[in-house]
C-alpha positions as a printed Julia matrix, in Angstrom:
204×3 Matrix{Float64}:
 48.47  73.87   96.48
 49.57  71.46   99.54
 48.98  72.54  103.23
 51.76  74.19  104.83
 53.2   72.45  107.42
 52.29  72.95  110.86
 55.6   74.67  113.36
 56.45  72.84  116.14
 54.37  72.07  119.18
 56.4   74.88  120.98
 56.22  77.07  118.78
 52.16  76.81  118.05
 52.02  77.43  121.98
 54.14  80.44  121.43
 51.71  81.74  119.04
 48.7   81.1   121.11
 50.71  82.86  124.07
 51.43  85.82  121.81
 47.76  86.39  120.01
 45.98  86.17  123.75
 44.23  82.74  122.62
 45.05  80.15  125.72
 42.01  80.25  127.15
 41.95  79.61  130.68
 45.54  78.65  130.64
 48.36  80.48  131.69
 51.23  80.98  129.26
 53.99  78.74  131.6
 50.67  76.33  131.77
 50.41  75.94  128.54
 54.21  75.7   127.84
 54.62  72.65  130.4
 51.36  70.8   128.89
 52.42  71.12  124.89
 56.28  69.88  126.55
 53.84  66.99  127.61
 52.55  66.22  124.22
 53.91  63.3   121.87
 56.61  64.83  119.51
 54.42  63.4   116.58
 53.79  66.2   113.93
 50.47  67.7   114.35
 48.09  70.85  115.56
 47.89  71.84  119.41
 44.83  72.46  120.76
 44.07  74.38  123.93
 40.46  72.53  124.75
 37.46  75.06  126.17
 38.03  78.0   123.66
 35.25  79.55  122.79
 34.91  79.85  118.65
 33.39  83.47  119.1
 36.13  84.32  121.19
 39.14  83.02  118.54
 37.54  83.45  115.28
 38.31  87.42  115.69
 41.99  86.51  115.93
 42.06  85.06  112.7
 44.01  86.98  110.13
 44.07  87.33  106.63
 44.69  89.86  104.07
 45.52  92.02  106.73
 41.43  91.2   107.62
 40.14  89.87  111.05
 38.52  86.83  111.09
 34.73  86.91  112.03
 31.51  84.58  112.59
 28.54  85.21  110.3
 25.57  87.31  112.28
 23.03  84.35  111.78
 25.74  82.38  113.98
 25.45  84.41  117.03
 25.08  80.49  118.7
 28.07  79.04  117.11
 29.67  77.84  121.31
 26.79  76.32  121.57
 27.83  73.57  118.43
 29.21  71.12  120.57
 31.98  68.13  119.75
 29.81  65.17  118.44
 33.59  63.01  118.36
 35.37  61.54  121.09
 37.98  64.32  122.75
 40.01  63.92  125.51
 39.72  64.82  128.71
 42.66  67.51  129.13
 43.47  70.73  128.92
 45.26  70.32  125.52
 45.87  67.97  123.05
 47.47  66.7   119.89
 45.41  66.49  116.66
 47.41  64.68  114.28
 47.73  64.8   110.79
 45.32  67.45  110.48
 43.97  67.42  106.36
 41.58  69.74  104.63
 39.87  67.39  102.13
 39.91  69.06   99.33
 39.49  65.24   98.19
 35.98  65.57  100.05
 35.15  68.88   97.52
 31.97  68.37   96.55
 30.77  65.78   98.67
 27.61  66.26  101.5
 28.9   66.08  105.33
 27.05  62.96  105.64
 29.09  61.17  102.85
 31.92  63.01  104.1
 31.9   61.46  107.25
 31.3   58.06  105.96
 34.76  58.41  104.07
 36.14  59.81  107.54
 34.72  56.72  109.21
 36.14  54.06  106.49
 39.7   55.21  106.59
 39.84  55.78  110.55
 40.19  59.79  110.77
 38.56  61.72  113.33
 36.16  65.03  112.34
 37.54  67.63  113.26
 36.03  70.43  115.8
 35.41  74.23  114.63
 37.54  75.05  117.36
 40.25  73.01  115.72
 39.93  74.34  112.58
 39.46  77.8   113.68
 42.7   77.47  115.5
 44.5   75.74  112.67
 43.94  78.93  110.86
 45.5   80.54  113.69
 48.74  79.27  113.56
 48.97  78.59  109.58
 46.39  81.11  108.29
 47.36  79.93  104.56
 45.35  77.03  105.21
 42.54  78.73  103.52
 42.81  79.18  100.21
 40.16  80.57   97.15
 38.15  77.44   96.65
 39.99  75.22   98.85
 38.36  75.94  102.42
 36.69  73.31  104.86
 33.83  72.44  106.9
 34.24  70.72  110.68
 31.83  68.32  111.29
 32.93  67.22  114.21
 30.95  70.24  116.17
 26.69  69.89  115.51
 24.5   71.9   117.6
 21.61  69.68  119.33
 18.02  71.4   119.7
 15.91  70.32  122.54
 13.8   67.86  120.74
 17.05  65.81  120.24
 17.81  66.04  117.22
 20.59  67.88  115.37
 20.22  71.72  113.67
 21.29  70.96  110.01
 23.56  73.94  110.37
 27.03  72.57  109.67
 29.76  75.09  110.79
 32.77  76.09  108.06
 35.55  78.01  108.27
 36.02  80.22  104.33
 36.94  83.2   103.16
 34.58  86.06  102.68
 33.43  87.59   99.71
 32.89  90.48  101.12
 28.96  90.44   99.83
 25.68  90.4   101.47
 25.58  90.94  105.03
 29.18  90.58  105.53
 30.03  93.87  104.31
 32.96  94.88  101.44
 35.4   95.98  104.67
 35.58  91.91  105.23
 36.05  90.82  101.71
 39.17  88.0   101.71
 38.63  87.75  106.04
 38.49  84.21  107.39
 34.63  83.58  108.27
 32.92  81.22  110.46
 29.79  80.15  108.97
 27.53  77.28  108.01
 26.06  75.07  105.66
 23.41  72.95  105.47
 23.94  69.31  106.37
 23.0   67.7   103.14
 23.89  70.29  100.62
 27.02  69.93   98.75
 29.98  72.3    97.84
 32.66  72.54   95.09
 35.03  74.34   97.1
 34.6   73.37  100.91
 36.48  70.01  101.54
 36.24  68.08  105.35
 38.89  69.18  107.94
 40.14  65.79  109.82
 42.74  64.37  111.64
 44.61  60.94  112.7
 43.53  61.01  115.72
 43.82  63.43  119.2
 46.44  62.11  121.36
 47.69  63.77  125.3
């Protein structure tokens, strides 16, 4: 099934405004900056928010969203991709990758790199889901490689954060079965149903 469209800029900040989810912005704030934003089709995103703090505003199946309890680091995954420097910004084009299905993040962001797309953040994706929550989809979810966590030697955790739906098994508990989840996979392992969230590019 395609990706539904995106609403308008305005709109998406009206959504943000009316969930609690603009961070350190104030609603007329954010208002003037999305007015600011080229009038290109694509996701608004409010930079600095917190993926612990917005994954819980997630919705789906009448579910909250949550992050998985062996996560309880997931701000600390930082944006390994250029962003800009503002308070918000546009990500264009914004694609799931269900093309990318079964492929490792590593080849995954080879692709991204030969046809000029941008990874995109968990904090992007989780707030994609915020403002089209149909975006997920049984066996059409996505990971965001564009946020790695660096340990102090240097190198990178092979966590790779995802945003799915639950099963509702394990240690997520049946009460979250069909939620949105924030979660993780490992760098080099491959999945049938998580494809690549990306974008165009991030333009202010």
């Amino acid at each position: 099934m395609p990706v539904p469209a995106l609403p308008s800029v305005a709109d998406q900040a009206e959504k943000l405004i009316e969930i609690g989810a603009t961070g350190p912005l104030t609603p007329e704030l954010l208002r003037k900056e999305a007015a600011g934003l080229p009038t290109r089709p694509g996701l608004l995103v409010v930079a600095g928010l917190a993926p612990s703090a917005i994954a819980p505003l997630m919705r789906r199946a009448g579910r909250p969203g949550f992050v998985v309890g062996d996560m309880d680091d997931v701000d600390a995954f930082a944006p390994v991709t250029d962003v800009p420097d503002a308070p918000v910004w546009l990500l264009e084009a914004p694609e799931r990758g269900d093309e990318l299905q079964n492929a490792s993040p590593a080849e995954a962001e080879e692709r991204f790199a030969a046809r000029g797309r941008v990874p995109m953040l968990l904090t992007e994706g989780v707030q994609w889901v915020l403002q089209v929550p149909e975006v997920l989809e049984r066996n059409h979810c996505f990971m965001t490689t564009g946020s790695r966590l660096r340990k102090p030697t240097g190198r990178f955790d092979a966590r790779t954060p995802a945003v799915w739906i639950s099963n509702g098994t394990g240690r997520d508990g049946t009460e979250r079965r069909d939620a949105p989840k924030v979660g993780w996979c490992w760098w080099n392992n491959r999945h049938t149903w998580l494809g690549f969230g990306s974008g165009e590019r991030r333009s202010t």
